[in-house]
Amino acid sequence: MTSETPLILLYNPKVAKPGYHRLPHSLLQLGTLLEGRYPYEIVDGNLDQERDRAGEIIERVRREGIRYLGVTIMPGPQLQQAVPDIKRIKTACPDLTIIVGGYFPTNHPNTCANDPAIDYVVLSAGEDTLPALLDTLEQGGDPATVAGLAFARDGQVIHTPPRPPHHPNDLPWYPYHKVPVERYVNRTHLGTRTLSHHSSFGCPFFCNFCAVVNMAEGKWLPESAERLGELTQYFRDKWHINALEFHDNNFFTSESRTAAYAENLLRRDLLLAWWGEGRIDTMLKFSDRTWRLLRDSGLKMVFMGAESADDETLKKMNKGGTLTADKTLALAARAAKYDIVPEFSFILGNPPDPHKDIERGIEFIRKIKEINPAVEIIMYRYDPVPLAGEMWLAAEQSGFAFPQTLDEWADPKWVRVQLRRSADTPWFKHNDRELMRNFETVLNAYYPTTTDRRLRSPLWRPVLKALSGWRYSLRVYRWPFELEAVQRRIRYQRPETSGF
Ligand code: B12
């Protein structure tokens, strides 16, 4: 092995659609504390998706003597790619140590640890745990002494004590030299040169449908506005960006940080379009001054969980106790004043009466659109996360159970469940799925999204609106074949398939 040979490869199995490139922040963050300590490389399966990444990894491990493979796994399509890849690699290279981390392993540690192809599961933030594990293994120590891990030993899964996350302000910048950044500069609805960043760890809320809770346990640790301003300037100077997406779970948690970042952008005269995820009740409390700063600094859109039209359901979801349906309507009106588009995501079809829940949701969405037609609407159904709380209990009582093995998880049925759009759960029926899908088709024709660049042509909007008008006003959502045909013709993209 030469000093150039990586000790560890960090692998991001393919998850995105071809051509949808976002910087692999999970792996870049791991790189921050590996730099200068252990030689490593990042392999992003989202780039050049036709390549046989598992085959290439096997080849390199054999040729170069690489000893570790770190794999990041999100549920859904990425898991479906990761499972066969990991198994194939382990079979071909039995001496390679395979370490997994990310949202799926953190929420289902035992299933991962019990799989013979996986050696170690890193729970929650991994930038400190990974080098600590490598130190221990390289020195022949006992991994049971390393905090933040799960692994199988003598037929049992050992969980070591949890490790607190590293404050992102104290981490070095991401090692951008490890990835071909130019290839991640995208044309999006925000701009012709869009890059992305992740500027905070976690989320301070405990919503009981959200996978972030097991990851963050209520912690929220942000990079400072000053540091973010410097990074944005660097992106502008080096890669000439004109748009920026923040992938944080909750970018707008602190009003003072948000306002300071907007001021920073204005001071630097960085005129760019930006986007992030936030909470309705938090942003509703922001002052007019902050909203003005956000607009003037180029904030175009904010993704927010509106979740439900029903205050009782919102309580059950444990949305922090302060989100009500009235606040969602108020936010729609407030954002319109500042020309900032809210993207409201809903979780519909909840037990005990999924059909009624969808109907109520539909009427509520119509009300939102009356107040602010620019609002984007994204509809999901509940995707259970193993968390204490009424929603998980109701799901379990209706006969829902998670798979016990990785192979079952990688089955297409479970991928559909995790995409939160299918009817493969006991409480969600085919009819409910149809109603949601049909309403969405009519709604998207009547109020076409502003995020689809193809719709910038002045022709399509009036055509779609005219065709769907009678259905929308008479509430006839069933069998909207003619609208689907036009949407296919212009290859209409729902906002969540082009963004998040
Ligand atoms: C970017 C992103 C994507 C990108 C792809 C990312 C990629 N891997 O290339 C895209 C847009 C493609 C995507 C898709 C999906 N996503 Co996504 N995504 C995210 C997002 C916004 C950011 C991930 C990120 O970069 N985080 C920043 C890094 C620094 O944190 P991290 O990933 O947690 O990594 C740390 C630790 O987990 C750990 N770690 C992670 N990997 C590894 C690996 C090793 C070896 C080790 C040691 C440690 C380790 O250490 C890291 C550093 O501390 C998260 C939400 C969020 N803010 O995290 C959702 C999120 C992960 N996505 C989610 C989901 C559900 C999806 C989808 C499956 C479904 C959907 N409808 O959105 C789709 C699939 C769509 C499809 N293709 O059909 C959920 C997962 C929920 C769950 N039940 O677990 C999340 C949490 C969003 C949410 N709040 O619901 N996603």
Coordinates of C-alpha atoms and ligand atoms in Angstrom, one line a residue:
M1 CA 0.0 0.0 0.0
T2 CA 1.4 3.5 -0.9
S3 CA 0.7 6.7 1.0
E4 CA -1.7 7.6 -1.8
T5 CA -3.8 4.4 -1.4
P6 CA -7.0 5.1 0.4
L7 CA -7.5 3.2 3.7
I8 CA -11.2 3.7 3.3
L9 CA -13.6 4.4 0.5
L10 CA -16.8 6.4 1.3
Y11 CA -19.6 5.3 -0.9
N12 CA -22.9 7.0 -1.7
P13 CA -25.0 4.4 -3.5
K14 CA -27.2 5.8 -6.3
V15 CA -30.4 7.5 -5.0
A16 CA -31.3 10.4 -7.3
K17 CA -32.7 10.4 -10.8
P18 CA -30.0 10.6 -13.5
G19 CA -28.8 14.2 -13.9
Y20 CA -30.0 15.2 -10.4
H21 CA -26.7 15.9 -8.7
R22 CA -26.4 17.3 -5.2
L23 CA -23.2 17.4 -3.2
P24 CA -22.9 14.3 -1.0
H25 CA -22.9 16.2 2.3
S26 CA -23.1 13.1 4.5
L27 CA -19.7 11.9 3.1
L28 CA -18.2 15.4 2.8
Q29 CA -18.9 15.9 6.5
L30 CA -17.2 12.6 7.4
G31 CA -14.2 13.8 5.3
T32 CA -13.8 16.9 7.5
L33 CA -12.2 14.9 10.3
L34 CA -10.5 12.2 8.2
E35 CA -8.5 14.8 6.3
G36 CA -4.8 14.6 7.2
R37 CA -5.6 11.6 9.4
Y38 CA -6.4 8.7 7.1
P39 CA -6.3 8.6 3.3
Y40 CA -9.8 8.3 1.9
E41 CA -11.8 8.8 -1.2
I42 CA -15.4 9.6 -2.0
V43 CA -17.3 7.5 -4.5
D44 CA -20.7 9.1 -5.5
G45 CA -22.9 6.6 -7.3
N46 CA -25.2 9.4 -8.4
L47 CA -22.6 10.6 -10.9
D48 CA -22.3 8.5 -14.1
Q49 CA -25.1 6.2 -12.9
E50 CA -24.4 3.6 -15.7
R51 CA -21.1 2.7 -14.0
D52 CA -20.9 -0.6 -12.0
R53 CA -19.7 1.0 -8.8
A54 CA -19.8 -2.2 -6.8
G55 CA -17.6 -3.9 -9.4
E56 CA -15.2 -1.0 -9.4
I57 CA -15.0 -1.0 -5.6
I58 CA -14.2 -4.8 -5.6
E59 CA -11.6 -4.3 -8.2
R60 CA -9.9 -1.5 -6.3
V61 CA -10.0 -3.3 -2.9
R62 CA -8.3 -6.3 -4.5
R63 CA -5.8 -4.3 -6.4
E64 CA -5.0 -1.6 -3.9
G65 CA -5.5 -3.4 -0.6
I66 CA -8.1 -0.9 0.7
R67 CA -9.3 -2.1 4.1
Y68 CA -12.5 -0.3 4.9
L69 CA -15.7 0.7 3.1
G70 CA -18.1 3.3 4.5
V71 CA -21.6 3.3 3.0
T72 CA -24.2 6.0 3.6
I73 CA -27.8 4.8 3.4
M74 CA -31.1 6.7 3.2
P75 CA -34.3 4.6 3.1
G76 CA -36.0 3.9 -0.2
P77 CA -34.2 3.8 -3.6
Q78 CA -30.8 4.2 -2.0
L79 CA -31.3 1.2 0.3
Q80 CA -32.4 -0.8 -2.7
Q81 CA -29.1 -0.1 -4.3
A82 CA -27.0 -0.3 -1.2
V83 CA -28.1 -3.8 0.0
P84 CA -27.1 -5.8 -3.1
D85 CA -24.0 -3.7 -3.5
I86 CA -22.8 -4.3 0.0
K87 CA -23.6 -8.1 -0.2
R88 CA -21.8 -8.4 -3.5
I89 CA -18.7 -6.5 -2.3
K90 CA -18.5 -8.4 1.0
T91 CA -18.8 -11.8 -0.8
A92 CA -16.0 -10.8 -3.2
C93 CA -13.9 -9.2 -0.5
P94 CA -14.6 -11.0 2.8
D95 CA -11.7 -9.2 4.6
L96 CA -13.0 -5.8 3.9
T97 CA -14.5 -4.1 6.9
I98 CA -17.9 -2.6 6.0
I99 CA -19.3 0.3 8.0
V100 CA -22.7 1.8 7.4
G101 CA -24.3 5.1 8.6
G102 CA -27.0 7.6 7.8
Y103 CA -30.8 7.8 8.3
F104 CA -31.6 4.2 7.6
P105 CA -29.0 2.5 9.8
T106 CA -29.7 5.1 12.6
N107 CA -33.4 4.2 12.6
H108 CA -32.9 0.4 12.1
P109 CA -29.6 -0.4 13.7
N110 CA -30.3 -4.0 14.7
T111 CA -31.5 -5.0 11.2
C112 CA -28.2 -3.6 9.8
A113 CA -25.9 -5.0 12.5
N114 CA -27.5 -8.5 12.2
D115 CA -26.7 -8.6 8.5
P116 CA -23.5 -10.7 8.0
A117 CA -22.3 -8.4 5.3
I118 CA -22.1 -5.4 7.7
D119 CA -19.5 -5.1 10.3
Y120 CA -20.3 -1.8 12.1
V121 CA -23.3 0.6 12.2
V122 CA -22.5 4.2 13.1
L123 CA -25.4 5.8 14.8
S124 CA -26.4 9.5 14.2
A125 CA -23.6 12.0 13.3
G126 CA -20.5 10.1 12.2
E127 CA -17.6 12.5 11.8
D128 CA -16.1 11.8 15.3
T129 CA -17.2 8.1 15.5
L130 CA -15.7 7.0 12.2
P131 CA -12.0 8.1 12.9
A132 CA -12.4 6.8 16.5
L133 CA -13.5 3.4 15.1
L134 CA -10.6 3.4 12.5
D135 CA -8.1 4.3 15.3
T136 CA -9.3 1.5 17.5
L137 CA -9.4 -1.1 14.7
E138 CA -6.0 -0.1 13.3
Q139 CA -4.5 -0.4 16.8
G140 CA -6.2 -3.8 17.4
G141 CA -8.4 -2.3 20.2
D142 CA -12.0 -3.3 21.1
P143 CA -14.7 -1.5 19.2
A144 CA -17.0 -1.9 22.2
T145 CA -15.0 1.0 23.6
V146 CA -16.0 3.3 20.8
A147 CA -19.1 5.5 21.4
G148 CA -21.9 5.8 18.8
L149 CA -21.8 2.2 17.4
A150 CA -24.0 -0.9 17.0
F151 CA -22.5 -4.2 15.9
A152 CA -23.2 -7.9 16.3
R153 CA -21.0 -10.1 18.5
D154 CA -21.7 -13.6 19.7
G155 CA -25.3 -13.5 18.4
Q156 CA -26.1 -10.2 20.2
V157 CA -26.2 -6.7 19.0
I158 CA -24.0 -4.4 21.1
H159 CA -24.9 -0.7 21.3
T160 CA -22.1 1.4 22.7
P161 CA -23.1 4.7 24.5
P162 CA -24.4 7.5 22.2
R163 CA -21.9 10.1 21.0
P164 CA -22.9 13.8 21.0
P165 CA -22.7 15.5 17.6
H166 CA -19.9 17.8 16.7
H167 CA -20.9 21.5 16.6
P168 CA -20.7 22.3 12.8
N169 CA -19.1 25.7 13.6
D170 CA -16.1 23.8 15.0
L171 CA -15.7 21.5 12.0
P172 CA -13.4 22.4 9.2
W173 CA -15.1 23.3 5.9
Y174 CA -16.1 20.4 3.8
P175 CA -13.2 19.0 1.7
Y176 CA -14.6 20.1 -1.6
H177 CA -11.4 19.0 -3.4
K178 CA -12.5 15.4 -2.8
V179 CA -15.4 15.7 -5.3
P180 CA -15.8 17.2 -8.8
V181 CA -17.8 20.2 -7.5
E182 CA -18.4 21.6 -11.0
R183 CA -20.5 18.5 -11.8
Y184 CA -22.8 19.4 -8.9
V185 CA -23.6 22.8 -10.2
N186 CA -27.2 22.4 -11.4
R187 CA -29.7 24.2 -13.4
T188 CA -32.8 24.4 -11.1
H189 CA -35.9 26.4 -10.8
L190 CA -33.9 28.7 -8.6
G191 CA -31.1 29.5 -11.1
T192 CA -28.7 28.3 -13.8
R193 CA -25.9 27.6 -11.4
T194 CA -27.2 26.1 -8.2
L195 CA -25.1 24.5 -5.4
S196 CA -26.3 23.1 -2.1
H197 CA -25.1 23.2 1.5
H198 CA -26.2 21.7 4.8
S199 CA -25.7 24.3 7.6
S200 CA -27.0 22.8 10.8
F201 CA -27.2 19.5 12.7
G202 CA -30.7 18.2 13.7
C203 CA -33.9 19.9 14.7
P204 CA -35.3 20.9 18.1
F205 CA -38.7 19.3 17.6
F206 CA -39.9 15.8 18.2
C207 CA -42.6 15.3 15.5
N208 CA -43.6 11.7 15.8
F209 CA -43.6 10.9 12.1
C210 CA -40.1 12.2 11.5
A211 CA -36.9 10.2 11.1
V212 CA -34.8 13.1 12.3
V213 CA -35.9 12.6 15.9
N214 CA -33.8 9.4 16.3
M215 CA -30.9 11.1 14.6
A216 CA -30.9 14.4 16.6
E217 CA -32.9 13.8 19.8
G218 CA -34.0 17.4 19.9
K219 CA -30.6 19.0 19.3
W220 CA -30.1 21.8 16.8
L221 CA -26.6 23.0 16.2
P222 CA -26.1 25.7 13.5
E223 CA -23.1 27.1 11.6
S224 CA -22.9 30.9 12.3
A225 CA -24.3 33.4 9.8
E226 CA -20.8 34.8 9.4
R227 CA -19.3 31.5 8.4
L228 CA -22.2 30.8 6.1
G229 CA -21.7 34.2 4.4
E230 CA -18.1 33.4 3.8
L231 CA -19.0 30.0 2.3
T232 CA -21.6 31.5 0.1
Q233 CA -19.0 34.0 -1.1
Y234 CA -16.5 31.2 -1.8
F235 CA -19.2 29.3 -3.8
R236 CA -19.8 32.5 -5.8
D237 CA -16.1 33.3 -6.4
K238 CA -15.0 29.7 -7.2
W239 CA -18.1 28.2 -8.9
H240 CA -20.0 31.3 -10.0
I241 CA -23.2 30.2 -8.4
N242 CA -26.4 32.3 -8.7
A243 CA -28.6 30.0 -6.5
L244 CA -28.2 28.1 -3.3
E245 CA -30.3 25.3 -1.7
F246 CA -30.0 24.6 2.0
H247 CA -30.7 21.0 2.8
D248 CA -31.0 21.5 6.6
N249 CA -33.9 19.9 8.3
N250 CA -34.8 23.2 9.8
F251 CA -32.7 26.1 8.4
F252 CA -34.9 28.9 9.9
T253 CA -34.9 27.7 13.5
S254 CA -33.2 30.9 14.8
E255 CA -34.6 34.2 13.6
S256 CA -31.4 36.0 14.6
R257 CA -29.2 33.6 12.5
T258 CA -31.6 33.8 9.6
A259 CA -31.7 37.6 9.6
A260 CA -27.9 37.9 10.1
Y261 CA -27.3 35.6 7.1
A262 CA -29.7 37.6 4.9
E263 CA -27.9 40.8 6.0
N264 CA -24.6 39.1 5.3
L265 CA -25.7 38.3 1.7
L266 CA -26.9 41.8 1.2
R267 CA -23.6 43.3 2.6
R268 CA -21.6 41.1 0.2
D269 CA -23.9 42.1 -2.6
L270 CA -24.4 38.4 -3.4
L271 CA -27.5 38.6 -5.4
L272 CA -28.6 35.0 -5.5
A273 CA -31.8 33.0 -5.3
W274 CA -32.0 30.7 -2.2
W275 CA -34.2 28.0 -0.7
G276 CA -34.5 26.2 2.6
E277 CA -36.7 24.2 4.9
G278 CA -38.5 25.8 7.9
R279 CA -41.5 25.7 10.2
I280 CA -44.7 27.6 9.8
D281 CA -45.1 28.6 13.4
T282 CA -41.5 29.7 13.7
M283 CA -41.5 31.8 10.6
L284 CA -44.9 33.3 11.4
K285 CA -43.2 34.8 14.5
F286 CA -40.5 36.5 12.4
S287 CA -40.7 40.3 12.4
D288 CA -41.6 42.2 9.3
R289 CA -38.0 43.4 9.2
T290 CA -36.7 39.8 8.9
W291 CA -39.3 38.9 6.2
R292 CA -38.1 42.0 4.3
L293 CA -34.5 41.0 4.7
L294 CA -35.3 37.5 3.5
R295 CA -37.0 38.8 0.4
D296 CA -34.3 41.3 -0.4
S297 CA -31.5 38.8 0.0
G298 CA -33.1 36.5 -2.6
L299 CA -35.0 33.9 -0.6
K300 CA -37.4 32.5 -3.1
M301 CA -39.1 29.5 -1.5
V302 CA -39.4 27.7 1.8
F303 CA -40.4 24.1 2.3
M304 CA -42.6 23.7 5.3
G305 CA -44.5 20.8 6.9
A306 CA -48.2 21.9 7.1
E307 CA -49.0 18.2 7.6
S308 CA -52.7 18.4 8.3
A309 CA -55.9 20.4 8.2
D310 CA -56.9 19.1 11.6
D311 CA -55.6 20.5 14.9
E312 CA -56.2 17.3 16.7
T313 CA -54.1 15.4 14.2
L314 CA -51.4 18.0 14.5
K315 CA -51.4 17.4 18.2
K316 CA -51.1 13.7 17.7
M317 CA -48.2 14.3 15.3
N318 CA -46.5 16.2 18.2
K319 CA -45.7 19.1 15.9
G320 CA -44.2 21.0 18.8
G321 CA -47.6 21.9 20.1
T322 CA -47.9 25.3 18.5
L323 CA -48.7 24.5 14.9
T324 CA -52.4 24.9 14.0
A325 CA -54.2 24.9 10.7
D326 CA -55.0 28.7 11.1
K327 CA -51.3 29.4 11.3
T328 CA -50.8 27.6 8.0
L329 CA -53.4 29.9 6.4
A330 CA -51.8 33.0 8.1
L331 CA -48.3 32.0 6.8
A332 CA -49.7 31.6 3.2
A333 CA -51.0 35.2 3.4
R334 CA -47.8 36.6 5.0
A335 CA -45.5 35.0 2.5
A336 CA -47.5 36.3 -0.4
K337 CA -46.8 39.9 0.9
Y338 CA -43.1 39.3 0.5
D339 CA -43.2 37.3 -2.7
I340 CA -41.7 34.2 -1.0
V341 CA -43.3 30.9 -2.1
P342 CA -44.2 28.4 0.7
E343 CA -44.1 24.8 -0.3
F344 CA -46.5 23.1 2.1
S345 CA -46.1 19.4 2.6
F346 CA -49.1 17.4 3.9
I347 CA -49.3 13.9 5.4
L348 CA -52.8 12.8 4.5
G349 CA -54.8 9.6 4.9
N350 CA -54.0 9.2 8.6
P351 CA -55.8 6.6 10.8
P352 CA -58.5 6.3 12.2
D353 CA -60.5 7.5 9.1
P354 CA -58.0 7.9 6.3
H355 CA -60.6 8.8 3.6
K356 CA -62.2 11.5 5.7
D357 CA -58.7 12.8 6.5
I358 CA -57.9 13.1 2.8
E359 CA -61.2 14.9 2.0
R360 CA -60.7 17.4 4.8
G361 CA -57.1 17.9 3.6
I362 CA -58.3 18.6 0.1
E363 CA -60.8 21.2 1.2
F364 CA -58.1 22.9 3.3
I365 CA -55.6 22.9 0.4
R366 CA -58.3 24.6 -1.8
K367 CA -58.6 27.3 0.9
I368 CA -54.8 27.8 1.0
K369 CA -54.8 28.3 -2.8
E370 CA -57.6 30.9 -2.6
I371 CA -55.5 32.9 -0.1
N372 CA -52.2 32.4 -2.0
P373 CA -52.3 30.7 -5.4
A374 CA -48.5 30.6 -5.6
V375 CA -48.2 28.1 -2.7
E376 CA -46.8 24.7 -3.7
I377 CA -48.6 21.7 -2.4
I378 CA -46.9 18.3 -1.8
M379 CA -48.9 15.4 -0.5
Y380 CA -47.6 12.3 1.2
R381 CA -49.0 9.7 3.4
Y382 CA -47.6 8.7 6.8
D383 CA -44.5 6.6 6.6
P384 CA -44.0 5.1 10.0
V385 CA -40.8 5.8 11.9
P386 CA -40.1 3.7 15.1
L387 CA -40.9 6.3 17.6
A388 CA -42.9 6.4 20.8
G389 CA -46.2 8.0 20.2
E390 CA -49.8 7.6 19.1
M391 CA -49.1 7.4 15.4
W392 CA -46.6 4.6 15.6
L393 CA -49.0 2.7 18.0
A394 CA -51.9 3.1 15.6
A395 CA -49.8 1.9 12.7
E396 CA -48.7 -1.1 14.8
Q397 CA -52.2 -1.9 15.9
S398 CA -53.4 -1.9 12.3
G399 CA -51.0 -4.7 11.6
F400 CA -48.0 -2.7 10.4
A401 CA -44.6 -4.2 11.1
F402 CA -41.1 -3.3 9.8
P403 CA -39.2 -6.0 7.9
Q404 CA -36.6 -7.9 10.0
T405 CA -33.9 -8.3 7.4
L406 CA -32.1 -6.1 4.9
D407 CA -33.2 -8.2 2.0
E408 CA -36.9 -7.7 2.8
W409 CA -36.2 -3.9 3.2
A410 CA -34.7 -3.8 -0.3
D411 CA -37.9 -5.4 -1.8
P412 CA -39.7 -2.9 -4.2
K413 CA -42.8 -3.0 -2.0
W414 CA -40.8 -1.5 0.9
V415 CA -39.2 1.1 -1.4
R416 CA -42.7 2.2 -2.4
V417 CA -43.7 2.5 1.3
Q418 CA -40.7 4.7 2.0
L419 CA -41.5 6.9 -0.9
R420 CA -44.6 7.7 1.1
R421 CA -46.9 7.6 -1.9
S422 CA -48.0 4.0 -2.3
A423 CA -51.0 2.2 -0.8
D424 CA -49.0 -0.7 0.7
T425 CA -49.9 0.1 4.3
P426 CA -52.8 -1.5 6.1
W427 CA -54.6 1.7 6.9
F428 CA -54.2 3.3 3.4
K429 CA -56.5 1.9 0.7
H430 CA -56.2 1.9 -3.0
N431 CA -59.2 4.3 -3.3
D432 CA -57.5 6.8 -0.9
R433 CA -54.4 6.7 -3.1
E434 CA -56.5 7.3 -6.2
L435 CA -58.3 10.2 -4.6
M436 CA -55.0 11.8 -3.6
R437 CA -53.5 11.2 -7.0
N438 CA -56.5 12.5 -8.9
F439 CA -56.9 15.6 -6.8
E440 CA -53.2 16.3 -7.3
T441 CA -53.5 16.0 -11.1
V442 CA -56.4 18.4 -11.2
L443 CA -54.8 20.8 -8.7
N444 CA -51.5 20.8 -10.6
A445 CA -53.3 21.6 -13.8
Y446 CA -55.4 24.4 -12.3
Y447 CA -52.5 25.9 -10.4
P448 CA -49.3 24.7 -12.3
T449 CA -46.2 24.8 -10.2
T450 CA -43.7 27.6 -10.7
T451 CA -40.8 25.2 -10.2
D452 CA -41.1 23.5 -13.6
R453 CA -39.0 25.3 -16.1
R454 CA -40.9 23.8 -19.0
L455 CA -43.9 25.8 -17.9
R456 CA -42.2 29.1 -18.4
S457 CA -43.6 29.1 -21.9
P458 CA -46.7 31.3 -21.8
L459 CA -48.7 28.7 -23.8
W460 CA -49.1 25.8 -21.4
R461 CA -50.4 27.5 -18.3
P462 CA -53.6 28.9 -19.8
V463 CA -54.2 25.6 -21.6
L464 CA -53.9 23.6 -18.4
K465 CA -56.0 26.0 -16.5
A466 CA -58.8 26.1 -19.1
L467 CA -58.9 22.3 -19.4
S468 CA -59.1 21.7 -15.6
G469 CA -61.4 24.6 -14.7
W470 CA -64.7 22.7 -14.7
R471 CA -63.2 19.8 -12.7
Y472 CA -61.8 22.1 -10.1
S473 CA -64.9 24.2 -9.6
L474 CA -67.3 21.2 -9.6
R475 CA -64.9 19.0 -7.5
V476 CA -64.8 16.3 -10.1
Y477 CA -61.4 14.7 -9.6
R478 CA -62.1 11.2 -10.8
W479 CA -60.4 9.9 -14.0
P480 CA -58.6 13.0 -15.1
F481 CA -57.2 11.2 -18.2
E482 CA -57.3 14.3 -20.4
L483 CA -55.2 16.3 -17.9
E484 CA -52.7 13.4 -17.5
A485 CA -52.3 13.3 -21.2
V486 CA -51.4 17.0 -21.5
Q487 CA -49.1 16.7 -18.4
R488 CA -47.4 13.8 -20.1
R489 CA -47.1 15.7 -23.3
I490 CA -45.2 18.6 -21.5
R491 CA -43.5 16.1 -19.2
Y492 CA -44.9 18.0 -16.2
Q493 CA -42.7 17.6 -13.1
R494 CA -44.2 17.7 -9.6
P495 CA -42.2 20.0 -7.4
E496 CA -41.0 17.3 -5.0
T497 CA -39.6 15.3 -7.9
S498 CA -37.5 18.2 -9.0
G499 CA -36.5 19.4 -5.6
F500 CA -37.3 17.6 -2.3
Ligands
B12_1 C1 -30.1 15.5 0.3 C2 -31.2 14.5 0.6 C3 -31.6 13.7 -0.4 C4 -31.0 13.7 -1.8 C5 -29.9 12.6 -2.0 C6 -28.8 12.6 -1.0 C7 -27.7 11.6 -1.4 N1 -27.4 10.7 -0.6 O1 -27.1 11.8 -2.4 C8 -32.3 13.3 -2.7 C9 -33.0 14.5 -3.0 C10 -32.0 12.5 -3.9 C11 -33.1 12.6 -1.6 C12 -34.1 11.7 -1.9 C13 -35.0 11.1 -1.0 N2 -35.0 11.3 0.4 CO1 -33.7 12.3 1.2 N3 -32.8 13.7 2.2 C14 -31.8 14.5 1.9 C15 -31.5 15.5 3.1 C16 -32.3 16.8 2.8 C17 -30.1 15.8 3.4 C18 -29.2 14.6 3.6 C19 -27.8 15.2 4.0 O2 -27.0 15.5 3.2 N4 -27.7 15.6 5.3 C20 -26.5 16.2 5.8 C21 -25.5 15.2 6.4 C22 -24.3 15.9 6.9 O3 -26.1 14.5 7.5 P1 -26.4 13.0 7.4 O4 -26.9 12.6 6.1 O5 -27.3 12.7 8.5 O6 -25.0 12.3 7.6 C23 -24.4 12.2 8.9 C24 -24.9 11.0 9.7 O7 -26.1 10.4 9.3 C25 -23.7 10.0 9.5 N5 -23.6 9.2 8.3 C26 -24.3 9.3 7.2 N6 -23.8 8.4 6.3 C27 -22.8 7.8 6.8 C28 -22.0 6.8 6.4 C29 -21.0 6.3 7.2 C30 -20.0 5.2 6.7 C31 -20.8 6.8 8.5 C32 -19.7 6.3 9.4 C33 -21.7 7.8 9.0 C34 -22.7 8.3 8.1 O8 -22.6 10.9 9.5 C35 -22.9 12.0 8.7 C36 -22.1 13.2 9.2 O9 -22.4 13.5 10.6 C37 -32.2 14.7 4.3 C38 -32.7 15.5 5.4 C39 -31.5 16.1 6.2 N7 -31.5 17.4 6.3 O10 -30.6 15.4 6.6 C40 -33.3 13.9 3.5 C41 -33.8 12.6 4.1 C42 -32.5 11.8 4.5 N8 -34.4 12.0 2.9 C43 -35.4 11.3 3.2 C44 -36.2 10.6 2.3 C45 -37.4 9.8 2.9 C46 -36.0 10.6 1.0 C47 -36.7 9.8 -0.1 C48 -36.5 8.3 0.1 C49 -38.2 10.0 -0.1 C50 -38.8 11.3 -0.3 N9 -40.0 11.2 -0.7 O11 -38.2 12.3 0.0 C51 -36.1 10.3 -1.4 C52 -35.9 9.3 -2.5 C53 -36.4 10.0 -3.8 C54 -36.2 9.1 -5.0 N10 -35.0 9.0 -5.6 O12 -37.1 8.6 -5.5 C55 -35.7 11.3 4.7 C56 -35.4 10.0 5.4 C57 -36.5 9.6 6.4 C58 -36.3 8.3 7.0 N11 -37.4 7.6 7.3 O13 -35.2 7.8 7.3 C59 -34.9 12.6 5.2 C60 -34.4 12.5 6.6 C61 -35.8 13.8 5.0 C62 -37.0 13.8 6.0 N12 -36.9 14.7 7.0 O14 -37.9 13.0 5.9 N13 -32.8 12.9 -0.3

